[in-house]
CSV table of C-alpha atoms in Angstrom, one decimal:
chain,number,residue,atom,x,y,z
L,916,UNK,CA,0.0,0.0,0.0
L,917,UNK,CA,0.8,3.8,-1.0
L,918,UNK,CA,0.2,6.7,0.9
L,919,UNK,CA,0.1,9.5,-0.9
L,920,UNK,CA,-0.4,12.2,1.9
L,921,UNK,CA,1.5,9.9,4.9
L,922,UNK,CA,0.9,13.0,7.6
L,923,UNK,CA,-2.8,12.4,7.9
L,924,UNK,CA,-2.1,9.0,9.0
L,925,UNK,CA,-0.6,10.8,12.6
L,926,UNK,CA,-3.1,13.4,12.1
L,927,UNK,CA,-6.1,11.1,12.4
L,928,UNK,CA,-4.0,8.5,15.5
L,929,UNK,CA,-4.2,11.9,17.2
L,930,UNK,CA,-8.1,12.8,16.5
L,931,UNK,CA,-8.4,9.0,17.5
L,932,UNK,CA,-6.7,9.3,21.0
L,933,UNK,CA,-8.5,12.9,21.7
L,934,UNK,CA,-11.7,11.0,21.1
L,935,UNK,CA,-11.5,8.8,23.8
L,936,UNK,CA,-10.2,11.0,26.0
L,937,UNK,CA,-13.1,13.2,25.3
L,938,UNK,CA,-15.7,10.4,25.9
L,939,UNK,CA,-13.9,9.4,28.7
L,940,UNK,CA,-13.7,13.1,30.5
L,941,UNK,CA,-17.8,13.4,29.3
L,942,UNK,CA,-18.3,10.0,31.5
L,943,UNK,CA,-16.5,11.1,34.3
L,944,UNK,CA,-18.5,14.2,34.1
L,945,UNK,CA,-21.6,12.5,33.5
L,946,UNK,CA,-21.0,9.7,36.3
L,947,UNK,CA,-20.4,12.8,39.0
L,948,UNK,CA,-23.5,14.8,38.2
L,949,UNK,CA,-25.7,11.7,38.2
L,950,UNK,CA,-24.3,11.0,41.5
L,951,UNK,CA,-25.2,14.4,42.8
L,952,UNK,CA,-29.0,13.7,41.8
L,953,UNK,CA,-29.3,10.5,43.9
L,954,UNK,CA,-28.8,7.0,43.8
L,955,UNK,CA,-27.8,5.4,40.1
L,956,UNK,CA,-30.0,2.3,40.8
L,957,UNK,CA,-32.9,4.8,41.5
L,958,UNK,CA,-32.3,7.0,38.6
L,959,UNK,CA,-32.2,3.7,36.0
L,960,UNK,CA,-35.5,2.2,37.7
L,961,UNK,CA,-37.1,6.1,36.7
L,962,UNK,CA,-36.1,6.2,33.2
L,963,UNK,CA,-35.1,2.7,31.9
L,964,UNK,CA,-31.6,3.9,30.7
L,965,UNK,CA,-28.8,2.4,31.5
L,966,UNK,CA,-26.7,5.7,32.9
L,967,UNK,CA,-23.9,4.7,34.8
L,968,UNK,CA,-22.5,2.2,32.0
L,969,UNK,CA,-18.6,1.6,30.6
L,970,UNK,CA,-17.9,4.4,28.5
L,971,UNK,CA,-14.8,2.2,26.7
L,972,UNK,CA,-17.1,0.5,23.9
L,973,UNK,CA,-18.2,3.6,22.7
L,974,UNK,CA,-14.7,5.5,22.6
L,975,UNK,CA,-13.4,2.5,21.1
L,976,UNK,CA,-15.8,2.9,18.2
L,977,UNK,CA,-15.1,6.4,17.6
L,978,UNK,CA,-11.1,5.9,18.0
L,979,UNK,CA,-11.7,3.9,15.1
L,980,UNK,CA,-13.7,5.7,13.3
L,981,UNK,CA,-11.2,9.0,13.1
L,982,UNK,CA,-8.2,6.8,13.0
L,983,UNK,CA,-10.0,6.1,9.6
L,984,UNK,CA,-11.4,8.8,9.2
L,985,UNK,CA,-7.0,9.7,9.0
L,986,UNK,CA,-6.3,6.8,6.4
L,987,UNK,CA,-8.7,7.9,4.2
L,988,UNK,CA,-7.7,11.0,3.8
L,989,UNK,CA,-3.9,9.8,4.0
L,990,UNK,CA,-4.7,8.8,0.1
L,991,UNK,CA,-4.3,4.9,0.5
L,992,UNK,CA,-3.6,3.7,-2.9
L,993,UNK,CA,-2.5,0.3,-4.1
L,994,UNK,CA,-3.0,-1.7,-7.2
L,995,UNK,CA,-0.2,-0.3,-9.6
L,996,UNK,CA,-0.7,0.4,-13.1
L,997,UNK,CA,2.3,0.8,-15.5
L,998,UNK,CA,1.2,3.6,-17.9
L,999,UNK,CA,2.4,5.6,-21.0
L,1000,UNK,CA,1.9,9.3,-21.2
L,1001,UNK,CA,2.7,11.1,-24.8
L,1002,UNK,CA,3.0,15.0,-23.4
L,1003,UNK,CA,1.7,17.3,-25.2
L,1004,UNK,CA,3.5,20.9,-25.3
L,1005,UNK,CA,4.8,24.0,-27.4
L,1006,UNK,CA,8.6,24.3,-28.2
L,1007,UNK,CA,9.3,28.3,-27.3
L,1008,UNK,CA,13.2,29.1,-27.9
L,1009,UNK,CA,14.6,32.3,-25.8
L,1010,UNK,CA,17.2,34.0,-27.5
L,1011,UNK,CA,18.4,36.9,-25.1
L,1012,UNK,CA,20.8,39.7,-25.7
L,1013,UNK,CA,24.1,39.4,-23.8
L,1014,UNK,CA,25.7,42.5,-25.7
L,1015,UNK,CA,27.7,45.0,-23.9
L,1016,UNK,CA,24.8,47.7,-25.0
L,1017,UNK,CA,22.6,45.3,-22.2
L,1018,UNK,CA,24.8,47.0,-19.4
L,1019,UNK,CA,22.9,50.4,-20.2
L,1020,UNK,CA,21.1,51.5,-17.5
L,1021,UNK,CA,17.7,53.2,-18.8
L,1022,UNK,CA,15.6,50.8,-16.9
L,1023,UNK,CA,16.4,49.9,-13.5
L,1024,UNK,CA,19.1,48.4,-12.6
L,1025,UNK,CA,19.8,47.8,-16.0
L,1026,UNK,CA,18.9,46.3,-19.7
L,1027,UNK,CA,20.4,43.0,-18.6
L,1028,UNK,CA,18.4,42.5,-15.2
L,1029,UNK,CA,15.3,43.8,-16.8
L,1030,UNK,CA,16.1,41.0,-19.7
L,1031,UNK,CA,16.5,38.8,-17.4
L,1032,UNK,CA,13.5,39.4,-14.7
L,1033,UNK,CA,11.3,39.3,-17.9
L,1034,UNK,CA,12.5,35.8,-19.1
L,1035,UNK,CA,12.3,34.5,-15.9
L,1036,UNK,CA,8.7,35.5,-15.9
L,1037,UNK,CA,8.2,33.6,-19.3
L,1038,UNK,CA,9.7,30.5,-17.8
L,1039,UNK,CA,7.3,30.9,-15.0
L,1040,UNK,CA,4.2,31.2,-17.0
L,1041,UNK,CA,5.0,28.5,-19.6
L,1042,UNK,CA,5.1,25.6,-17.2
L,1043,UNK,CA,4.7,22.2,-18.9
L,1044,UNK,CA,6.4,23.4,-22.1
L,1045,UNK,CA,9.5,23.4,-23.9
L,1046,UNK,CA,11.6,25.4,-23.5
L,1047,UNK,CA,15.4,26.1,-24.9
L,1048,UNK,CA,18.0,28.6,-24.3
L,1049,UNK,CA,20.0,30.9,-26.7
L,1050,UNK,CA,22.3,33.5,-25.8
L,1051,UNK,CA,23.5,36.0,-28.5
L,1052,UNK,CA,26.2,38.9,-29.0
L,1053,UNK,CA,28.4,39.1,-32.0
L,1054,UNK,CA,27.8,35.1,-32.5
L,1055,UNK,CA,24.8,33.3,-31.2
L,1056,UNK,CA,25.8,30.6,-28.4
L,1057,UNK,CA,23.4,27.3,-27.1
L,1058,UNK,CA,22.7,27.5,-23.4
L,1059,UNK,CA,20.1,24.7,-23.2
L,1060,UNK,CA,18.3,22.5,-25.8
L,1061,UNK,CA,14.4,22.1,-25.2
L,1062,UNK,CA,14.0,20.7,-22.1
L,1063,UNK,CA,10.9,20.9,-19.2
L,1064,UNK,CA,13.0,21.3,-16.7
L,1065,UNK,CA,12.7,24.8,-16.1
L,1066,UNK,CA,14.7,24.5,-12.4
L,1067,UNK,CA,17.9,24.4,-14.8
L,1068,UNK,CA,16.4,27.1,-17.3
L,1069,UNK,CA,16.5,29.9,-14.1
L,1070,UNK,CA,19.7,28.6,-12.7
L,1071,UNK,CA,21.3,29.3,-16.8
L,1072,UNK,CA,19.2,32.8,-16.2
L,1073,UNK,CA,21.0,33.6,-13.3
L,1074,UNK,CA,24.5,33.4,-14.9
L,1075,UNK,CA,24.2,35.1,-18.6
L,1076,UNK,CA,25.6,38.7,-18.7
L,1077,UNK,CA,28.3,40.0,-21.4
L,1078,UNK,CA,31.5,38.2,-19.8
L,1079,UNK,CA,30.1,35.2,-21.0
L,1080,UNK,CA,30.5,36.6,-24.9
L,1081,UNK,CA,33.3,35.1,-26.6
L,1082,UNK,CA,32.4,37.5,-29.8
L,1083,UNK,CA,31.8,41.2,-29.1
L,1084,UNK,CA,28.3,43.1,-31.2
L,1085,UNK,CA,25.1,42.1,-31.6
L,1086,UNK,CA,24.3,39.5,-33.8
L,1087,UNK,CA,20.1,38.9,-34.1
L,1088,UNK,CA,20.3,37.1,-37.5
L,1089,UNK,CA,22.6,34.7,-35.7
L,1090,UNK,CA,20.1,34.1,-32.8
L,1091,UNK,CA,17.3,33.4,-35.0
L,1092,UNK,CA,19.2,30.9,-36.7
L,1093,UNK,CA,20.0,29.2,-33.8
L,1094,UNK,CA,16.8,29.3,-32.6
L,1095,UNK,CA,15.7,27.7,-35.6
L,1096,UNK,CA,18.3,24.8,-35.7
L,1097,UNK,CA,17.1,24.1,-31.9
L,1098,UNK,CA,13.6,23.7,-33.2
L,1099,UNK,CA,14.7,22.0,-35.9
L,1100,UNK,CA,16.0,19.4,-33.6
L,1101,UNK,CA,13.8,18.7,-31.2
L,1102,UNK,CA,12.1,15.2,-31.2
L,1103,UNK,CA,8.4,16.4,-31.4
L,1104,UNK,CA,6.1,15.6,-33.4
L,1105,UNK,CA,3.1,18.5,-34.9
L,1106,UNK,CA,2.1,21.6,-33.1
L,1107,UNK,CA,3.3,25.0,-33.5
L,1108,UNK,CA,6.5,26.3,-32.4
L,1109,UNK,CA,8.1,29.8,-31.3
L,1110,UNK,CA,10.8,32.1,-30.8
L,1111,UNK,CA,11.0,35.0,-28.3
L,1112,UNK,CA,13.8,37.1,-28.7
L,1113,UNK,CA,14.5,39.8,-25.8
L,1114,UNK,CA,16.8,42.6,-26.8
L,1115,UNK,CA,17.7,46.2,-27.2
L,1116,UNK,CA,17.4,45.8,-30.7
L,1117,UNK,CA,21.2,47.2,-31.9
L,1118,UNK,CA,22.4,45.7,-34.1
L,1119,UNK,CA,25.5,45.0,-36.4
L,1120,UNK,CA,24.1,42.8,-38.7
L,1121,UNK,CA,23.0,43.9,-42.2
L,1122,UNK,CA,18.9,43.9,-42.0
L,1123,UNK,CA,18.8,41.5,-45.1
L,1124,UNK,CA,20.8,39.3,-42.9
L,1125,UNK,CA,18.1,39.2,-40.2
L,1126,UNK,CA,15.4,38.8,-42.8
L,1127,UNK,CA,16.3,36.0,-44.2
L,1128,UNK,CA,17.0,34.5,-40.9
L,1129,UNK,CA,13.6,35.1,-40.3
L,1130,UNK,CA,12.6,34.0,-43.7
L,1131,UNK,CA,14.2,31.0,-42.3
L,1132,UNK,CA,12.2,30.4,-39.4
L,1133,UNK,CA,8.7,31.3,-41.4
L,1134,UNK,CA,9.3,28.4,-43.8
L,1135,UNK,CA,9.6,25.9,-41.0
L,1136,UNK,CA,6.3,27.5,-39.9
L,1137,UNK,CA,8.4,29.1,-36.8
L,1138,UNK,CA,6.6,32.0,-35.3
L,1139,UNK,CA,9.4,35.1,-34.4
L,1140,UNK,CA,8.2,37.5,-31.3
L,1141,UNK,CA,10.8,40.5,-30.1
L,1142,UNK,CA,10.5,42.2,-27.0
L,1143,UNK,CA,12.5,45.4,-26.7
L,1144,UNK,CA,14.2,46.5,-23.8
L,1145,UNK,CA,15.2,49.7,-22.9
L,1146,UNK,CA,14.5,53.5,-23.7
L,1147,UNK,CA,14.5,55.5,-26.7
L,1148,UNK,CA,16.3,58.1,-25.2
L,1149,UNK,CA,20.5,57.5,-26.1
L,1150,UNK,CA,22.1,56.1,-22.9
L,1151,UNK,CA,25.9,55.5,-22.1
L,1152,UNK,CA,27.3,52.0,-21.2
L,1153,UNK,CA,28.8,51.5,-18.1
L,1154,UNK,CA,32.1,49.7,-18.1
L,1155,UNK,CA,32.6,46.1,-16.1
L,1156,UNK,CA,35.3,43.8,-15.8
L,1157,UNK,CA,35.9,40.5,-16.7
L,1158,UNK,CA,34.3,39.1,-13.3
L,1159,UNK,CA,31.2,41.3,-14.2
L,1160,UNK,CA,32.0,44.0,-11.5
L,1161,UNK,CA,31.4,47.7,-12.3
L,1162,UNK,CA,34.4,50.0,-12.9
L,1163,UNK,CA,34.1,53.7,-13.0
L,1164,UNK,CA,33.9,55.1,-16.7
L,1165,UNK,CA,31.6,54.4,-19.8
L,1166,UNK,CA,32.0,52.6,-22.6
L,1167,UNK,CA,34.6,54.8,-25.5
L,1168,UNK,CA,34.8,54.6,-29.3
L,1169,UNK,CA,37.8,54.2,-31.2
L,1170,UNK,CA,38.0,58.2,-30.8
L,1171,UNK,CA,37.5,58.1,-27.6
L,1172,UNK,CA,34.3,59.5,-27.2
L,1173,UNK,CA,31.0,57.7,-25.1
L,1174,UNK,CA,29.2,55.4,-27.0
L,1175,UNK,CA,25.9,55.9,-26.9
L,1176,UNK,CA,22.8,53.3,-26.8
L,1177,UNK,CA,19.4,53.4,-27.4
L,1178,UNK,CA,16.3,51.0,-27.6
L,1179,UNK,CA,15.6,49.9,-31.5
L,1180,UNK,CA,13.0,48.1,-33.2
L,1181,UNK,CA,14.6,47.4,-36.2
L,1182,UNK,CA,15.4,45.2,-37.5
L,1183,UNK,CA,13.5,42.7,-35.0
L,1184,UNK,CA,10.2,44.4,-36.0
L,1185,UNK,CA,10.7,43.4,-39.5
L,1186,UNK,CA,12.2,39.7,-39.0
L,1187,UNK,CA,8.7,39.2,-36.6
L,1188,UNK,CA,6.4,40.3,-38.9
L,1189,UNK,CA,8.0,37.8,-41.3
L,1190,UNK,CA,7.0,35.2,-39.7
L,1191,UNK,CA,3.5,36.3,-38.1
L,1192,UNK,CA,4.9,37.4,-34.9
L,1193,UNK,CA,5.0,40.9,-33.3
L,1194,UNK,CA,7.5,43.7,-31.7
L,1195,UNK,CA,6.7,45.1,-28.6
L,1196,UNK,CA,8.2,46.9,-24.9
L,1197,UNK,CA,8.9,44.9,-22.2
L,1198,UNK,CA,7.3,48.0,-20.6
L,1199,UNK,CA,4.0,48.6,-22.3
L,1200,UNK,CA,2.8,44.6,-21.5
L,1201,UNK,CA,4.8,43.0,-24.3
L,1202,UNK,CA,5.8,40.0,-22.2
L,1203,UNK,CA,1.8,39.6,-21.7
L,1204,UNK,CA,1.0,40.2,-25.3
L,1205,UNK,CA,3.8,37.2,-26.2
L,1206,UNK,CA,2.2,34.9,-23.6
L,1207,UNK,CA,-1.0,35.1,-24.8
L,1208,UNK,CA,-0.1,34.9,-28.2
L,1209,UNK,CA,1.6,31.6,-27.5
L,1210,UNK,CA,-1.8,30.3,-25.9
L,1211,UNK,CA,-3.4,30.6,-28.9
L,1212,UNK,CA,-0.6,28.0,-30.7
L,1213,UNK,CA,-1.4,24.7,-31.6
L,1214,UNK,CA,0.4,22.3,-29.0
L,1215,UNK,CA,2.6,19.0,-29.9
L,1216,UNK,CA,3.4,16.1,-29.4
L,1217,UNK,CA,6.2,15.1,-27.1
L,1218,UNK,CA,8.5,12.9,-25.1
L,1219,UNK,CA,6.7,9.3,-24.1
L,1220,UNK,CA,6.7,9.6,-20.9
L,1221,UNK,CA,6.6,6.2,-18.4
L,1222,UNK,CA,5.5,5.8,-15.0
L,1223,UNK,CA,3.5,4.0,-12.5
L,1224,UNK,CA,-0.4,4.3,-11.6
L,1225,UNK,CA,-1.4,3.8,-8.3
L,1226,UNK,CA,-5.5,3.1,-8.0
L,1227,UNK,CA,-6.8,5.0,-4.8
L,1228,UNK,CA,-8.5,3.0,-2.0
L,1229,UNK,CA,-9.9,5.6,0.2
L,1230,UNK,CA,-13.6,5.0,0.1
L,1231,UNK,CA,-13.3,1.4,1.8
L,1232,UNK,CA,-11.7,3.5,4.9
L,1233,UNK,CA,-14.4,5.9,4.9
L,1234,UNK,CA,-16.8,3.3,4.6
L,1235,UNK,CA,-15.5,1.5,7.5
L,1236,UNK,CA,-15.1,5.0,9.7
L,1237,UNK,CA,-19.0,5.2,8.3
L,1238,UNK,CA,-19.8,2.0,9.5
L,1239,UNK,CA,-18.0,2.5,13.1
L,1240,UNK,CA,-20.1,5.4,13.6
L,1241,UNK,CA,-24.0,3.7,12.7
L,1242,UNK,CA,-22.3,0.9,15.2
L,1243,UNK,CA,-22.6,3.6,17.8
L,1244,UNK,CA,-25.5,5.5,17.2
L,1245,UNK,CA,-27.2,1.8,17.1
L,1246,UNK,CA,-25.5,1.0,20.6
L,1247,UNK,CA,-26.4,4.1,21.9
L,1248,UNK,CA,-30.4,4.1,20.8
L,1249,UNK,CA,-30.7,0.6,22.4
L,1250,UNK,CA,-29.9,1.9,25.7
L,1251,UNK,CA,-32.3,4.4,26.0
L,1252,UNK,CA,-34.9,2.0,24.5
């Protein structure tokens, strides 16, 4: 036998115990104030009830009533099943923009927490589904493939920032492709799949580049959405070391002069409407126009998944707790018959 909820086993030898101490403190109670009335021989003779009898067989009967009263709702199961479970999910790839522009700080702390906050909330909110992991700056880099294990998908969220880019710029056309191959992999069969790319929107690639990339995805039926972080106003980037610690100063051109950043949607807006996705602001409810675009997809079919099926049993303990209880009542309208 399986217990599915093992606590409610102590919970109802608990109830059980306080039930007879209950009954036996109401005897007690009962046995002095008849006493106080006159003789208990007397008192039966008057009403034809037994008054002064054992209290134990009715505690007994109510100790076992809530003792299972406890196992039922314990969750007794036995009778295993092995059973075969096809799940059924979307594939959603996250590219996200590890760039050195992602330091900026026109949202609070910065591009790069903000990024980061918002994919966590995607995570979140698409439990049950696929997800993989793409990180991009001048080249495009696999974090995770498409996995349901989204414990592992925060704990690769937590780590991404620019020291991790081997390749310095921005690279979107890259990411999508990625993306793509990611998809392109994946072992699941029908239902519609996605990629959400979260990014400031620079970039160095040529716009035909990202097109076609996007091209790309619409002919394997791949749906593109871009969420834009940041401000439109222009924004210096703060300098960090190699351990991703802050160090006074800005980022300099060649001429040493501040580089300047600023939120674009081009060309994401373009490579999304390519494939029948959208651009939007993190900050004007993109990331909840992306989710409930995604409910809206058709989902797949996915890993087999094997396991065990226990049948549950409860209902012959509360029958018996039920039974325990009429046993009482019975007992108990007898003696004042």
């Amino acid at each position: 036998m399986r217990l599915e909820y093992a606590a409610w086993v102590w919970i109802g030898l608990l109830a059980a115990c306080a039930g007879v101490a209950l009954v036996y403190l109401w005897h007690r109670r009962r046995r002095g104030a008849l006493d106080a009335l006159g003789s208990s021989g007397m008192l039966e003779r008057l009403t034809q009830i037994d008054l002064t009898g054992s209290p134990y067989r009715r505690a007994a009967l109510i100790a076992a009533a809530l003792a299972l009263m406890g196992l039922a709702l314990a969750g007794p199961q036995w009778g295993a099943q092995e059973v075969e479970e096809q799940t059924r999910a979307l594939g959603v790839v996250l590219a996200l923009d590890i760039s050195e522009s992602m330091w900026a700080e026109d949202t609070r702390p910065n591009r790069l927490e903000r990024e980061r906050l918002e994919a966590r909330r995607l995570v979140t909110e698409l439990a049950g589904h696929r997800i993989g992991l793409v990180a991009f700056a001048g080249s495009a880099y696999l974090l995770s493939p498409l996995t349901i294990d989204h414990g592992a998908l925060h704990l690769y969220l937590d780590a991404i920032d620019p020291t991790l880019a081997g390749t310095p710029g921005s690279s979107p056309a890259q990411a999508i492709s990625q993306a793509v191959s990611l998809l392109q992999a994946d072992g699941s069969e029908g239902g519609d799949r996605a990629i959400v790319i979260l990014s400031d929107g620079e970039s160095h690639d040529e716009e035909r580049d990202v097109l076609n990339a996007a091209r790309l995805a619409a002919a394997e039926q791949i749906r593109v959405y871009a969420l834009g972080v940041g401000s439109d106003q222009a924004e210096p980037i703060p300098r960090y070391d190699r351990m991703g610690e802050r160090i006074p100063g800005f980022k300099l051109d060649p001429n040493g002069e501040i580089v300047l950043s600023r939120m674009s949607s081009q060309p994401l807006a373009g490579a999304a409407r390519t494939t029948g996705g959208f651009w939007a602001r993190v900050d004007e409810g993109g990331v909840s126009r992306v989710l409930a675009a995604l409910s809206e997809l058709r989902e797949g079919r996915g890993t087999v998944m094997r396991g065990v099926r226990w049948t549950p049993r409860f209902q012959w303990f509360v029958a018996g707790a039920l039974l325990f209880l009429m046993m009482d009542w019975a007992w108990a309208w007898r003696r004042q018959r």
